[in-house]
Amino acid sequence: NQTMIRRIRKMKPAKQALFALLIGISVVAFWRGAWGLFDAYLFPNNYELSSWISILIGLIILGITHRWTKELS
């Protein structure tokens, strides 16, 4: 969203850094939770199988989103 980008650029550098830090922490917290759920529910007794299935799910999602972004341009 261009409006949001303009608002961030108008912030003082210290506020921009704090904003970037908060976004970074939010992203890391989300993925930590997602991986925790995968560990708990996706083949919890078989770490190797869970890891391979997670990789496969990730590749499928990347393939689908790559196709969507190509169609948008």
Coordinates of N, CA and C in Angstrom, one line a residue:
N1 N 0.8 -1.2 0.0 CA 0.0 0.0 0.0 C 0.9 1.2 0.0
Q2 N 0.7 2.1 -1.0 CA 1.6 3.3 -1.1 C 1.4 4.3 0.0
T3 N 0.2 4.4 0.5 CA -0.1 5.3 1.6 C 0.8 4.9 2.9
M4 N 0.8 3.6 3.2 CA 1.6 3.1 4.3 C 3.1 3.4 4.1
I5 N 3.6 3.2 2.9 CA 5.0 3.4 2.6 C 5.3 4.9 2.8
R6 N 4.5 5.8 2.3 CA 4.7 7.2 2.5 C 4.7 7.6 4.0
R7 N 3.8 7.0 4.7 CA 3.8 7.3 6.2 C 5.0 6.8 6.9
I8 N 5.5 5.7 6.5 CA 6.8 5.2 7.1 C 8.0 6.1 6.7
R9 N 8.0 6.5 5.5 CA 9.1 7.3 5.0 C 9.1 8.7 5.7
K10 N 8.0 9.2 6.2 CA 7.9 10.4 6.9 C 8.3 10.3 8.3
M11 N 8.4 9.1 8.9 CA 8.8 8.9 10.3 C 10.3 9.3 10.4
K12 N 10.6 9.6 11.7 CA 12.0 9.8 12.0 C 12.8 8.5 12.0
P13 N 14.1 8.5 11.7 CA 14.8 7.3 11.6 C 14.7 6.4 12.8
A14 N 14.7 6.9 14.0 CA 14.5 6.1 15.2 C 13.2 5.3 15.2
K15 N 12.1 6.0 14.8 CA 10.8 5.4 14.7 C 10.8 4.3 13.6
Q16 N 11.4 4.6 12.5 CA 11.5 3.6 11.4 C 12.2 2.4 11.9
A17 N 13.3 2.5 12.6 CA 14.0 1.4 13.1 C 13.2 0.6 14.1
L18 N 12.5 1.3 15.0 CA 11.6 0.6 15.9 C 10.5 -0.1 15.2
F19 N 9.9 0.5 14.2 CA 8.9 -0.1 13.3 C 9.4 -1.4 12.7
A20 N 10.6 -1.3 12.1 CA 11.2 -2.5 11.4 C 11.5 -3.6 12.4
L21 N 11.9 -3.2 13.6 CA 12.2 -4.2 14.7 C 10.9 -4.9 15.1
L22 N 9.8 -4.2 15.2 CA 8.5 -4.8 15.6 C 8.0 -5.7 14.5
I23 N 8.2 -5.3 13.3 CA 7.8 -6.2 12.2 C 8.6 -7.4 12.1
G24 N 9.9 -7.3 12.3 CA 10.8 -8.5 12.4 C 10.4 -9.4 13.5
I25 N 10.2 -8.9 14.7 CA 9.8 -9.7 15.8 C 8.5 -10.4 15.5
S26 N 7.5 -9.7 14.9 CA 6.2 -10.3 14.6 C 6.4 -11.5 13.6
V27 N 7.2 -11.3 12.6 CA 7.4 -12.4 11.6 C 8.1 -13.6 12.2
V28 N 9.1 -13.4 13.0 CA 9.8 -14.5 13.7 C 8.8 -15.2 14.6
A29 N 8.0 -14.4 15.4 CA 7.0 -15.1 16.3 C 6.0 -15.9 15.6
F30 N 5.5 -15.4 14.4 CA 4.6 -16.2 13.6 C 5.2 -17.5 13.2
W31 N 6.4 -17.4 12.6 CA 7.0 -18.7 12.1 C 7.4 -19.6 13.2
R32 N 7.8 -19.1 14.4 CA 8.1 -20.0 15.5 C 6.8 -20.7 15.9
G33 N 5.7 -20.0 15.9 CA 4.4 -20.7 16.3 C 4.0 -21.7 15.2
A34 N 4.2 -21.4 14.0 CA 3.8 -22.3 12.9 C 4.7 -23.5 13.0
W35 N 6.0 -23.4 13.1 CA 6.9 -24.6 13.2 C 6.5 -25.4 14.5
G36 N 6.2 -24.7 15.6 CA 5.8 -25.4 16.8 C 4.6 -26.3 16.6
L37 N 3.6 -25.7 15.8 CA 2.4 -26.5 15.5 C 2.7 -27.7 14.6
F38 N 3.6 -27.4 13.6 CA 4.0 -28.5 12.8 C 4.7 -29.6 13.6
D39 N 5.6 -29.3 14.5 CA 6.3 -30.2 15.3 C 5.3 -31.0 16.2
A40 N 4.3 -30.4 16.7 CA 3.3 -31.0 17.6 C 2.3 -31.9 16.9
Y41 N 1.9 -31.5 15.6 CA 0.8 -32.2 15.0 C 1.1 -32.9 13.7
L42 N 2.2 -32.6 13.0 CA 2.5 -33.3 11.8 C 3.5 -34.4 12.0
F43 N 3.0 -35.6 12.2 CA 3.8 -36.7 12.5 C 4.8 -36.5 13.7
P44 N 4.2 -36.2 14.9 CA 5.0 -35.8 16.1 C 6.0 -36.9 16.5
N45 N 5.7 -38.1 16.2 CA 6.7 -39.2 16.6 C 7.7 -39.5 15.6
N46 N 7.7 -38.8 14.4 CA 8.6 -39.1 13.4 C 9.2 -37.8 12.8
Y47 N 10.2 -37.3 13.4 CA 10.8 -36.0 13.1 C 11.2 -35.9 11.6
E48 N 11.9 -36.9 11.1 CA 12.4 -36.9 9.8 C 11.2 -36.8 8.8
L49 N 10.2 -37.7 8.9 CA 9.1 -37.6 8.0 C 8.4 -36.3 8.1
S50 N 8.2 -35.8 9.3 CA 7.6 -34.5 9.5 C 8.4 -33.4 8.8
S51 N 9.7 -33.5 8.8 CA 10.5 -32.5 8.1 C 10.4 -32.6 6.6
W52 N 10.4 -33.8 6.1 CA 10.2 -34.0 4.6 C 8.8 -33.5 4.1
I53 N 7.8 -33.8 4.9 CA 6.5 -33.4 4.5 C 6.4 -31.9 4.6
S54 N 7.0 -31.3 5.6 CA 7.0 -29.8 5.7 C 7.7 -29.2 4.5
I55 N 8.8 -29.8 4.0 CA 9.5 -29.3 2.9 C 8.6 -29.4 1.6
L56 N 7.9 -30.5 1.5 CA 7.0 -30.8 0.4 C 5.9 -29.8 0.4
I57 N 5.3 -29.5 1.5 CA 4.2 -28.6 1.6 C 4.7 -27.2 1.2
G58 N 5.9 -26.8 1.7 CA 6.4 -25.5 1.4 C 6.7 -25.3 -0.1
L59 N 7.2 -26.4 -0.7 CA 7.5 -26.3 -2.2 C 6.2 -26.2 -3.0
I60 N 5.2 -26.9 -2.6 CA 3.9 -26.8 -3.3 C 3.3 -25.4 -3.2
I61 N 3.4 -24.9 -2.0 CA 2.9 -23.5 -1.8 C 3.7 -22.5 -2.6
L62 N 5.0 -22.6 -2.6 CA 5.8 -21.7 -3.4 C 5.5 -21.9 -4.9
G63 N 5.3 -23.1 -5.3 CA 5.0 -23.3 -6.8 C 3.6 -22.6 -7.1
I64 N 2.6 -22.8 -6.3 CA 1.3 -22.2 -6.5 C 1.4 -20.7 -6.5
T65 N 2.1 -20.1 -5.5 CA 2.1 -18.6 -5.4 C 3.0 -18.1 -6.6
H66 N 4.0 -18.8 -7.0 CA 4.8 -18.4 -8.1 C 4.0 -18.3 -9.4
R67 N 3.1 -19.3 -9.6 CA 2.2 -19.3 -10.8 C 1.3 -18.1 -10.7
W68 N 0.7 -17.9 -9.5 CA -0.3 -16.8 -9.3 C 0.4 -15.4 -9.6
T69 N 1.7 -15.2 -9.2 CA 2.3 -14.0 -9.4 C 2.7 -13.8 -10.9
K70 N 3.0 -14.9 -11.6 CA 3.2 -14.8 -13.0 C 2.0 -14.4 -13.7
E71 N 0.8 -14.9 -13.3 CA -0.4 -14.5 -13.9 C -0.8 -13.1 -13.7
L72 N -0.4 -12.5 -12.6 CA -0.8 -11.1 -12.2 C 0.0 -10.1 -13.0
S73 N 1.2 -10.5 -13.5 CA 2.0 -9.5 -14.2 C 1.7 -9.5 -15.7

